[in-house]
Amino acid sequence: MELQKKPSLILRLISIVRSRKTESLLLRDLEKEVGFVQKWNYMAVIEKYPTIFHVLGGQADRSPPAVTLTEKAKCIAASETKARIQMEPILVRNLRKLLMLSVDCRLPLETIESIADELGLPSNFKNSIILKYPQFFKTNEIDGREYLNLENWDSSLAVTAREEENLESTMHFGLSGRAKISRDGNFSGPFAFRLSFPAGFRPNMSYLEEVQRWQKLDFPSPYLNARRFEAADRKARKRAVAVLHELLSLTMEKRLTSGQIDGFHWEYRLPARLLLCLIKHHGIFYITNKGEKSTVILKEAYDGSRLMHKCPLLEFRDKFMALAGRNDGGS
């Protein structure tokens, strides 16, 4: 079982247990909830985290064994409702922005479902969010495929996280005008990205000069329709980097798998050679590996392995991870 899978298993099992009227789940019913293969992963989680899960019954008494939450875990779980309430306006805003990035202001519902956990959406988000806000969202079917559509464009949302950071930040990276070339590639300007080169990377002056030219290059907003631009144009290529940056910014942990990103390929008009684009801009994106299951991380969101800004749902989940004896720091 992969390390990064364990928190999601813990959280899903907590949700399953809490959904029962008795707030306990018979172990024999676990397979019905998660399937035969996954059952063994969940059994391992129950055994490994006794600070969260407690097994009742069994051979000592004649009742069938069942899993429940420990008293400390129940106290933490009670705060989930508050976290969900705080998350709702964030989720509505981010869903609207995801749709606004698309050329037709719509996305296949399955594409959104593929990153639902990364966005922080509840399992019943179609009913609890989409249907709750008909002024923002509408679903329809096109060629047998269900789509989520944006009902109204909001220009106030057509501002990227990069632009907001540039407005709010008091930091000034590098030097502009005729000053010396920045050694770290950072540059103060309205079209610049924050860069963090990999450890051990020593760019020469020619490379840094090219980086600065790229940092100065103006480009269209990711919220302008991609059909208006020629994909081969330098400014359009830089805009594609900005689209990827914005997509990652809308997730809770500022990370997605390459497969999840590829699900947005057509609607966002992403580069044909997506992996090459990500590798080329290694100062902006970190890729865990180059395989099919690689994870793409927005570097500027992290201080080492620590996610610098956490939403209410991540803060809630961190309490369980702390109880489990894990301190992932959002990594």
mmCIF file of C-alpha atoms in Angstrom:
data_model
loop_
_atom_site.group_PDB
_atom_site.id
_atom_site.type_symbol
_atom_site.label_atom_id
_atom_site.label_comp_id
_atom_site.label_asym_id
_atom_site.label_seq_id
_atom_site.Cartn_x
_atom_site.Cartn_y
_atom_site.Cartn_z
ATOM 1 C CA MET A 1 0.000 0.000 0.000
ATOM 2 C CA GLU A 2 1.491 3.324 -1.085
ATOM 3 C CA LEU A 3 2.219 5.800 1.704
ATOM 4 C CA GLN A 4 0.215 8.611 0.124
ATOM 5 C CA LYS A 5 -2.836 6.344 -0.093
ATOM 6 C CA LYS A 6 -3.048 5.812 3.668
ATOM 7 C CA PRO A 7 -4.515 9.203 4.664
ATOM 8 C CA SER A 8 -7.313 8.822 2.105
ATOM 9 C CA LEU A 9 -8.021 5.296 3.355
ATOM 10 C CA ILE A 10 -8.148 6.539 6.941
ATOM 11 C CA LEU A 11 -10.507 9.366 6.032
ATOM 12 C CA ARG A 12 -12.784 7.189 3.930
ATOM 13 C CA LEU A 13 -13.063 4.570 6.662
ATOM 14 C CA ILE A 14 -13.876 7.293 9.189
ATOM 15 C CA SER A 15 -16.625 8.515 6.857
ATOM 16 C CA ILE A 16 -18.041 5.001 6.434
ATOM 17 C CA VAL A 17 -18.081 4.349 10.183
ATOM 18 C CA ARG A 18 -19.691 7.706 10.956
ATOM 19 C CA SER A 19 -22.398 7.170 8.337
ATOM 20 C CA ARG A 20 -23.777 4.213 10.316
ATOM 21 C CA LYS A 21 -26.513 4.846 12.863
ATOM 22 C CA THR A 22 -24.533 2.926 15.474
ATOM 23 C CA GLU A 23 -21.287 4.685 14.427
ATOM 24 C CA SER A 24 -19.725 1.251 14.089
ATOM 25 C CA LEU A 25 -19.162 -1.106 11.163
ATOM 26 C CA LEU A 26 -19.178 -4.894 11.359
ATOM 27 C CA LEU A 27 -15.904 -6.123 9.895
ATOM 28 C CA ARG A 28 -17.801 -8.682 7.854
ATOM 29 C CA ASP A 29 -19.580 -5.774 6.104
ATOM 30 C CA LEU A 30 -16.354 -3.978 5.190
ATOM 31 C CA GLU A 31 -16.074 -5.861 1.907
ATOM 32 C CA LYS A 32 -19.528 -4.626 0.848
ATOM 33 C CA GLU A 33 -18.354 -1.044 1.304
ATOM 34 C CA VAL A 34 -14.901 -1.131 -0.280
ATOM 35 C CA GLY A 35 -14.651 -4.361 -2.280
ATOM 36 C CA PHE A 36 -12.720 -7.576 -1.712
ATOM 37 C CA VAL A 37 -9.284 -6.300 -2.774
ATOM 38 C CA GLN A 38 -9.418 -3.001 -0.872
ATOM 39 C CA LYS A 39 -10.788 -4.707 2.230
ATOM 40 C CA TRP A 40 -7.326 -5.943 3.175
ATOM 41 C CA ASN A 41 -5.833 -2.456 2.900
ATOM 42 C CA TYR A 42 -8.531 -1.157 5.231
ATOM 43 C CA MET A 43 -7.975 -4.011 7.676
ATOM 44 C CA ALA A 44 -4.291 -3.033 7.764
ATOM 45 C CA VAL A 45 -5.266 0.590 8.483
ATOM 46 C CA ILE A 46 -7.530 -0.484 11.370
ATOM 47 C CA GLU A 47 -4.693 -2.488 12.886
ATOM 48 C CA LYS A 48 -2.034 0.167 12.333
ATOM 49 C CA TYR A 49 -3.933 3.144 13.795
ATOM 50 C CA PRO A 50 -5.401 2.139 17.184
ATOM 51 C CA THR A 51 -5.498 5.806 18.206
ATOM 52 C CA ILE A 52 -8.251 6.310 15.610
ATOM 53 C CA PHE A 53 -9.968 2.935 15.250
ATOM 54 C CA HIS A 54 -11.145 0.585 17.984
ATOM 55 C CA VAL A 55 -12.356 -2.974 17.401
ATOM 56 C CA LEU A 56 -15.254 -4.181 19.521
ATOM 57 C CA GLY A 57 -16.433 -7.752 20.055
ATOM 58 C CA GLY A 58 -14.705 -10.793 18.662
ATOM 59 C CA GLN A 59 -13.720 -14.023 20.348
ATOM 60 C CA ALA A 60 -13.669 -12.588 23.881
ATOM 61 C CA ASP A 61 -17.425 -12.058 23.762
ATOM 62 C CA ARG A 62 -19.937 -13.569 21.413
ATOM 63 C CA SER A 63 -20.779 -10.452 19.407
ATOM 64 C CA PRO A 64 -19.335 -10.161 15.886
ATOM 65 C CA PRO A 65 -16.261 -7.894 15.638
ATOM 66 C CA ALA A 66 -16.944 -4.311 14.593
ATOM 67 C CA VAL A 67 -14.813 -1.213 14.132
ATOM 68 C CA THR A 68 -15.670 2.134 15.702
ATOM 69 C CA LEU A 69 -13.831 5.379 16.380
ATOM 70 C CA THR A 70 -11.893 6.026 19.558
ATOM 71 C CA GLU A 71 -13.189 8.780 21.841
ATOM 72 C CA LYS A 72 -10.436 11.166 20.700
ATOM 73 C CA ALA A 73 -11.261 10.463 17.069
ATOM 74 C CA LYS A 74 -14.957 11.097 17.721
ATOM 75 C CA CYS A 75 -14.141 14.507 19.185
ATOM 76 C CA ILE A 76 -12.191 15.460 16.067
ATOM 77 C CA ALA A 77 -14.858 14.038 13.751
ATOM 78 C CA ALA A 78 -17.459 16.274 15.372
ATOM 79 C CA SER A 79 -15.726 19.328 13.862
ATOM 80 C CA GLU A 80 -16.138 18.114 10.263
ATOM 81 C CA THR A 81 -19.482 19.872 9.802
ATOM 82 C CA LYS A 82 -17.891 23.227 10.588
ATOM 83 C CA ALA A 83 -15.040 22.546 8.146
ATOM 84 C CA ARG A 84 -17.515 21.579 5.399
ATOM 85 C CA ILE A 85 -19.539 24.753 5.948
ATOM 86 C CA GLN A 86 -16.368 26.843 5.678
ATOM 87 C CA MET A 87 -15.353 24.965 2.522
ATOM 88 C CA GLU A 88 -18.601 25.426 0.604
ATOM 89 C CA PRO A 89 -18.021 28.986 -0.710
ATOM 90 C CA ILE A 90 -14.438 28.019 -1.588
ATOM 91 C CA LEU A 91 -15.646 24.990 -3.565
ATOM 92 C CA VAL A 92 -18.344 26.966 -5.389
ATOM 93 C CA ARG A 93 -15.794 29.615 -6.347
ATOM 94 C CA ASN A 94 -13.222 27.066 -7.512
ATOM 95 C CA LEU A 95 -15.750 25.091 -9.556
ATOM 96 C CA ARG A 96 -16.816 28.275 -11.314
ATOM 97 C CA LYS A 97 -13.183 29.123 -12.075
ATOM 98 C CA LEU A 98 -12.525 25.610 -13.417
ATOM 99 C CA LEU A 99 -15.415 26.053 -15.840
ATOM 100 C CA MET A 100 -14.284 29.561 -16.799
ATOM 101 C CA LEU A 101 -10.889 28.171 -17.860
ATOM 102 C CA SER A 102 -12.589 25.912 -20.403
ATOM 103 C CA VAL A 103 -13.083 27.054 -23.993
ATOM 104 C CA ASP A 104 -16.849 26.430 -23.786
ATOM 105 C CA CYS A 105 -17.285 27.138 -20.063
ATOM 106 C CA ARG A 106 -18.177 23.506 -19.510
ATOM 107 C CA LEU A 107 -16.440 20.304 -18.452
ATOM 108 C CA PRO A 108 -17.405 16.620 -18.565
ATOM 109 C CA LEU A 109 -18.768 15.719 -15.152
ATOM 110 C CA GLU A 110 -16.464 12.686 -15.085
ATOM 111 C CA THR A 111 -13.455 15.016 -15.433
ATOM 112 C CA ILE A 112 -14.527 16.925 -12.329
ATOM 113 C CA GLU A 113 -15.246 13.649 -10.517
ATOM 114 C CA SER A 114 -11.697 12.506 -11.321
ATOM 115 C CA ILE A 115 -10.297 15.340 -9.168
ATOM 116 C CA ALA A 116 -13.157 15.605 -6.657
ATOM 117 C CA ASP A 117 -10.965 14.497 -3.742
ATOM 118 C CA GLU A 118 -8.202 16.902 -4.747
ATOM 119 C CA LEU A 119 -10.692 19.777 -4.865
ATOM 120 C CA GLY A 120 -12.224 18.788 -1.523
ATOM 121 C CA LEU A 121 -15.668 18.100 -2.979
ATOM 122 C CA PRO A 122 -18.028 15.949 -0.885
ATOM 123 C CA SER A 123 -19.031 12.581 -2.349
ATOM 124 C CA ASN A 124 -22.558 13.880 -3.024
ATOM 125 C CA PHE A 125 -21.425 17.174 -4.574
ATOM 126 C CA LYS A 126 -23.900 16.878 -7.459
ATOM 127 C CA ASN A 127 -26.758 17.273 -5.008
ATOM 128 C CA SER A 128 -25.114 19.236 -2.207
ATOM 129 C CA ILE A 129 -23.419 21.864 -4.390
ATOM 130 C CA ILE A 130 -24.366 21.776 -8.082
ATOM 131 C CA LEU A 131 -28.129 21.560 -7.553
ATOM 132 C CA LYS A 132 -27.925 23.981 -4.628
ATOM 133 C CA TYR A 133 -26.531 26.754 -6.841
ATOM 134 C CA PRO A 134 -28.604 26.790 -10.074
ATOM 135 C CA GLN A 135 -27.580 30.420 -10.607
ATOM 136 C CA PHE A 136 -24.021 29.182 -11.231
ATOM 137 C CA PHE A 137 -24.274 25.612 -12.552
ATOM 138 C CA LYS A 138 -26.333 23.510 -14.931
ATOM 139 C CA THR A 139 -25.865 19.932 -16.129
ATOM 140 C CA ASN A 140 -26.792 18.589 -19.542
ATOM 141 C CA GLU A 141 -25.987 15.648 -21.768
ATOM 142 C CA ILE A 142 -24.086 15.928 -25.045
ATOM 143 C CA ASP A 143 -23.528 12.832 -27.195
ATOM 144 C CA GLY A 144 -24.264 10.603 -24.228
ATOM 145 C CA ARG A 145 -21.812 12.422 -21.950
ATOM 146 C CA GLU A 146 -22.894 14.471 -18.939
ATOM 147 C CA TYR A 147 -21.435 17.978 -18.705
ATOM 148 C CA LEU A 148 -21.317 20.648 -16.025
ATOM 149 C CA ASN A 149 -21.963 24.092 -17.498
ATOM 150 C CA LEU A 150 -21.298 27.574 -16.195
ATOM 151 C CA GLU A 151 -24.511 29.605 -16.076
ATOM 152 C CA ASN A 152 -23.046 33.083 -15.642
ATOM 153 C CA TRP A 153 -19.612 34.563 -16.315
ATOM 154 C CA ASP A 154 -18.140 36.572 -13.436
ATOM 155 C CA SER A 155 -15.271 38.850 -14.449
ATOM 156 C CA SER A 156 -14.232 39.275 -10.818
ATOM 157 C CA LEU A 157 -13.262 35.580 -10.785
ATOM 158 C CA ALA A 158 -11.164 35.854 -13.953
ATOM 159 C CA VAL A 159 -8.052 36.637 -11.929
ATOM 160 C CA THR A 160 -5.418 33.944 -11.484
ATOM 161 C CA ALA A 161 -3.726 32.930 -8.255
ATOM 162 C CA ARG A 162 -0.451 34.139 -9.802
ATOM 163 C CA GLU A 163 -1.919 37.594 -10.409
ATOM 164 C CA GLU A 164 -3.367 37.754 -6.900
ATOM 165 C CA GLU A 165 0.011 36.799 -5.463
ATOM 166 C CA ASN A 166 1.737 39.495 -7.516
ATOM 167 C CA LEU A 167 -0.722 42.074 -6.205
ATOM 168 C CA GLU A 168 -0.459 41.045 -2.559
ATOM 169 C CA SER A 169 3.199 40.094 -2.337
ATOM 170 C CA THR A 170 5.711 42.554 -0.942
ATOM 171 C CA MET A 171 8.567 40.425 -2.201
ATOM 172 C CA HIS A 172 10.508 41.496 -5.282
ATOM 173 C CA PHE A 173 12.351 38.793 -7.124
ATOM 174 C CA GLY A 174 15.391 39.613 -9.194
ATOM 175 C CA LEU A 175 16.026 42.934 -10.873
ATOM 176 C CA SER A 176 14.466 44.591 -13.886
ATOM 177 C CA GLY A 177 15.541 47.087 -16.538
ATOM 178 C CA ARG A 178 19.270 47.107 -17.209
ATOM 179 C CA ALA A 179 20.157 45.586 -13.875
ATOM 180 C CA LYS A 180 22.069 42.356 -13.532
ATOM 181 C CA ILE A 181 20.414 39.089 -14.493
ATOM 182 C CA SER A 182 18.817 37.310 -11.536
ATOM 183 C CA ARG A 183 20.745 34.180 -10.540
ATOM 184 C CA ASP A 184 17.602 32.344 -9.410
ATOM 185 C CA GLY A 185 15.535 33.232 -12.475
ATOM 186 C CA ASN A 186 13.021 35.294 -10.503
ATOM 187 C CA PHE A 187 11.920 38.628 -11.846
ATOM 188 C CA SER A 188 9.601 41.366 -10.605
ATOM 189 C CA GLY A 189 6.918 42.006 -13.187
ATOM 190 C CA PRO A 190 3.227 41.503 -14.018
ATOM 191 C CA PHE A 191 3.895 38.510 -16.269
ATOM 192 C CA ALA A 192 6.517 36.748 -14.146
ATOM 193 C CA PHE A 193 6.225 33.397 -12.399
ATOM 194 C CA ARG A 194 7.888 32.491 -9.142
ATOM 195 C CA LEU A 195 10.715 30.048 -9.875
ATOM 196 C CA SER A 196 12.587 27.586 -7.705
ATOM 197 C CA PHE A 197 15.230 25.632 -9.575
ATOM 198 C CA PRO A 198 16.022 22.063 -8.462
ATOM 199 C CA ALA A 199 18.828 21.610 -5.944
ATOM 200 C CA GLY A 200 22.139 21.293 -7.721
ATOM 201 C CA PHE A 201 20.917 23.009 -10.877
ATOM 202 C CA ARG A 202 23.475 25.620 -11.925
ATOM 203 C CA PRO A 203 22.197 27.575 -14.931
ATOM 204 C CA ASN A 204 24.708 29.462 -17.061
ATOM 205 C CA MET A 205 24.295 33.121 -17.998
ATOM 206 C CA SER A 206 22.861 32.326 -21.425
ATOM 207 C CA TYR A 207 20.119 30.224 -19.810
ATOM 208 C CA LEU A 208 19.337 32.937 -17.249
ATOM 209 C CA GLU A 209 19.108 35.595 -19.954
ATOM 210 C CA GLU A 210 16.580 33.449 -21.821
ATOM 211 C CA VAL A 211 14.623 32.904 -18.582
ATOM 212 C CA GLN A 212 14.473 36.647 -17.984
ATOM 213 C CA ARG A 213 13.225 37.266 -21.521
ATOM 214 C CA TRP A 214 10.527 34.665 -20.902
ATOM 215 C CA GLN A 215 9.631 36.200 -17.524
ATOM 216 C CA LYS A 216 9.180 39.620 -19.173
ATOM 217 C CA LEU A 217 7.080 38.230 -22.035
ATOM 218 C CA ASP A 218 3.463 39.334 -21.788
ATOM 219 C CA PHE A 219 0.756 36.739 -22.457
ATOM 220 C CA PRO A 220 -3.060 36.497 -22.588
ATOM 221 C CA SER A 221 -4.994 35.604 -19.458
ATOM 222 C CA PRO A 222 -5.840 31.909 -18.932
ATOM 223 C CA TYR A 223 -9.439 33.094 -18.626
ATOM 224 C CA LEU A 224 -9.512 34.339 -22.219
ATOM 225 C CA ASN A 225 -10.807 31.768 -24.687
ATOM 226 C CA ALA A 226 -7.950 29.620 -26.013
ATOM 227 C CA ARG A 227 -9.538 29.496 -29.471
ATOM 228 C CA ARG A 228 -8.417 33.087 -29.972
ATOM 229 C CA PHE A 229 -4.734 32.150 -29.976
ATOM 230 C CA GLU A 230 -2.391 30.200 -32.216
ATOM 231 C CA ALA A 231 -0.956 27.336 -30.158
ATOM 232 C CA ALA A 232 2.536 27.725 -31.662
ATOM 233 C CA ASP A 233 2.795 31.394 -30.674
ATOM 234 C CA ARG A 234 5.273 32.104 -27.848
ATOM 235 C CA LYS A 235 2.700 34.055 -25.876
ATOM 236 C CA ALA A 236 0.140 31.268 -26.245
ATOM 237 C CA ARG A 237 2.722 28.747 -25.008
ATOM 238 C CA LYS A 238 3.376 30.874 -21.941
ATOM 239 C CA ARG A 239 -0.373 31.190 -21.433
ATOM 240 C CA ALA A 240 -0.592 27.357 -21.406
ATOM 241 C CA VAL A 241 1.904 27.315 -18.518
ATOM 242 C CA ALA A 242 -0.335 29.815 -16.725
ATOM 243 C CA VAL A 243 -3.372 27.563 -17.291
ATOM 244 C CA LEU A 244 -1.533 24.620 -15.697
ATOM 245 C CA HIS A 245 -0.445 26.875 -12.826
ATOM 246 C CA GLU A 246 -4.044 28.002 -12.245
ATOM 247 C CA LEU A 247 -5.455 24.465 -12.440
ATOM 248 C CA LEU A 248 -3.059 23.263 -9.732
ATOM 249 C CA SER A 249 -3.779 26.382 -7.661
ATOM 250 C CA LEU A 250 -7.462 25.436 -7.490
ATOM 251 C CA THR A 251 -6.747 22.105 -5.774
ATOM 252 C CA MET A 252 -6.390 21.767 -2.009
ATOM 253 C CA GLU A 253 -2.793 20.537 -2.061
ATOM 254 C CA LYS A 254 -1.741 22.251 -5.312
ATOM 255 C CA ARG A 255 -1.023 18.907 -6.947
ATOM 256 C CA LEU A 256 -2.559 16.486 -9.447
ATOM 257 C CA THR A 257 -1.410 13.369 -11.241
ATOM 258 C CA SER A 258 -0.373 13.777 -14.851
ATOM 259 C CA GLY A 259 -3.339 11.571 -15.786
ATOM 260 C CA GLN A 260 -5.760 13.889 -14.004
ATOM 261 C CA ILE A 261 -4.287 16.928 -15.751
ATOM 262 C CA ASP A 262 -4.531 15.149 -19.093
ATOM 263 C CA GLY A 263 -8.283 14.849 -18.521
ATOM 264 C CA PHE A 264 -8.488 18.615 -19.134
ATOM 265 C CA HIS A 265 -6.463 18.440 -22.348
ATOM 266 C CA TRP A 266 -9.197 19.226 -24.865
ATOM 267 C CA GLU A 267 -11.301 21.687 -22.872
ATOM 268 C CA TYR A 268 -8.243 23.676 -21.739
ATOM 269 C CA ARG A 269 -6.282 23.287 -24.993
ATOM 270 C CA LEU A 270 -3.248 22.057 -23.086
ATOM 271 C CA PRO A 271 0.064 21.496 -24.917
ATOM 272 C CA ALA A 272 0.214 18.382 -27.089
ATOM 273 C CA ARG A 273 3.505 17.437 -25.439
ATOM 274 C CA LEU A 274 2.318 18.100 -21.902
ATOM 275 C CA LEU A 275 5.060 16.240 -20.033
ATOM 276 C CA LEU A 276 7.775 18.026 -22.007
ATOM 277 C CA CYS A 277 6.166 21.372 -21.125
ATOM 278 C CA LEU A 278 6.149 20.489 -17.421
ATOM 279 C CA ILE A 279 9.762 19.298 -17.475
ATOM 280 C CA LYS A 280 10.900 22.402 -19.364
ATOM 281 C CA HIS A 281 9.396 24.602 -16.657
ATOM 282 C CA HIS A 282 10.978 22.731 -13.759
ATOM 283 C CA GLY A 283 11.328 25.967 -11.824
ATOM 284 C CA ILE A 284 7.518 26.148 -11.566
ATOM 285 C CA PHE A 285 6.458 22.499 -11.457
ATOM 286 C CA TYR A 286 7.890 19.487 -9.655
ATOM 287 C CA ILE A 287 7.199 16.035 -11.096
ATOM 288 C CA THR A 288 7.552 13.098 -8.706
ATOM 289 C CA ASN A 289 8.541 10.727 -11.519
ATOM 290 C CA LYS A 290 8.231 10.504 -15.268
ATOM 291 C CA GLY A 291 5.824 7.537 -15.394
ATOM 292 C CA GLU A 292 2.104 7.341 -16.087
ATOM 293 C CA LYS A 293 1.277 7.884 -12.407
ATOM 294 C CA SER A 294 3.555 10.874 -11.949
ATOM 295 C CA THR A 295 2.338 13.669 -9.692
ATOM 296 C CA VAL A 296 2.736 17.305 -10.718
ATOM 297 C CA ILE A 297 3.198 19.744 -7.834
ATOM 298 C CA LEU A 298 3.136 23.528 -7.849
ATOM 299 C CA LYS A 299 6.478 24.370 -6.261
ATOM 300 C CA GLU A 300 5.658 27.819 -4.933
ATOM 301 C CA ALA A 301 2.884 26.379 -2.730
ATOM 302 C CA TYR A 302 5.428 24.481 -0.637
ATOM 303 C CA ASP A 303 8.199 25.296 1.784
ATOM 304 C CA GLY A 304 10.210 22.128 1.445
ATOM 305 C CA SER A 305 7.597 19.411 1.989
ATOM 306 C CA ARG A 306 5.203 21.675 3.913
ATOM 307 C CA LEU A 307 2.132 23.101 2.219
ATOM 308 C CA MET A 308 2.175 26.739 3.261
ATOM 309 C CA HIS A 309 -1.534 27.581 3.088
ATOM 310 C CA LYS A 310 -4.219 25.080 4.028
ATOM 311 C CA CYS A 311 -7.966 25.217 3.535
ATOM 312 C CA PRO A 312 -10.364 24.363 6.406
ATOM 313 C CA LEU A 313 -10.836 20.781 5.190
ATOM 314 C CA LEU A 314 -7.084 20.096 5.148
ATOM 315 C CA GLU A 315 -6.753 21.569 8.634
ATOM 316 C CA PHE A 316 -9.537 19.236 9.783
ATOM 317 C CA ARG A 317 -7.830 16.225 8.184
ATOM 318 C CA ASP A 318 -4.499 17.175 9.709
ATOM 319 C CA LYS A 319 -6.001 16.653 13.154
ATOM 320 C CA PHE A 320 -6.616 12.995 12.297
ATOM 321 C CA MET A 321 -3.143 12.625 10.848
ATOM 322 C CA ALA A 322 -1.684 14.056 14.058
ATOM 323 C CA LEU A 323 -3.760 11.585 16.072
ATOM 324 C CA ALA A 324 -2.433 8.797 13.883
ATOM 325 C CA GLY A 325 1.110 9.897 14.673
ATOM 326 C CA ARG A 326 1.715 11.234 11.163
ATOM 327 C CA ASN A 327 2.913 14.763 10.458
ATOM 328 C CA ASP A 328 2.948 15.001 6.694
ATOM 329 C CA GLY A 329 2.973 18.772 6.586
ATOM 330 C CA GLY A 330 0.747 18.569 3.551
ATOM 331 C CA SER A 331 3.284 16.685 1.470
#
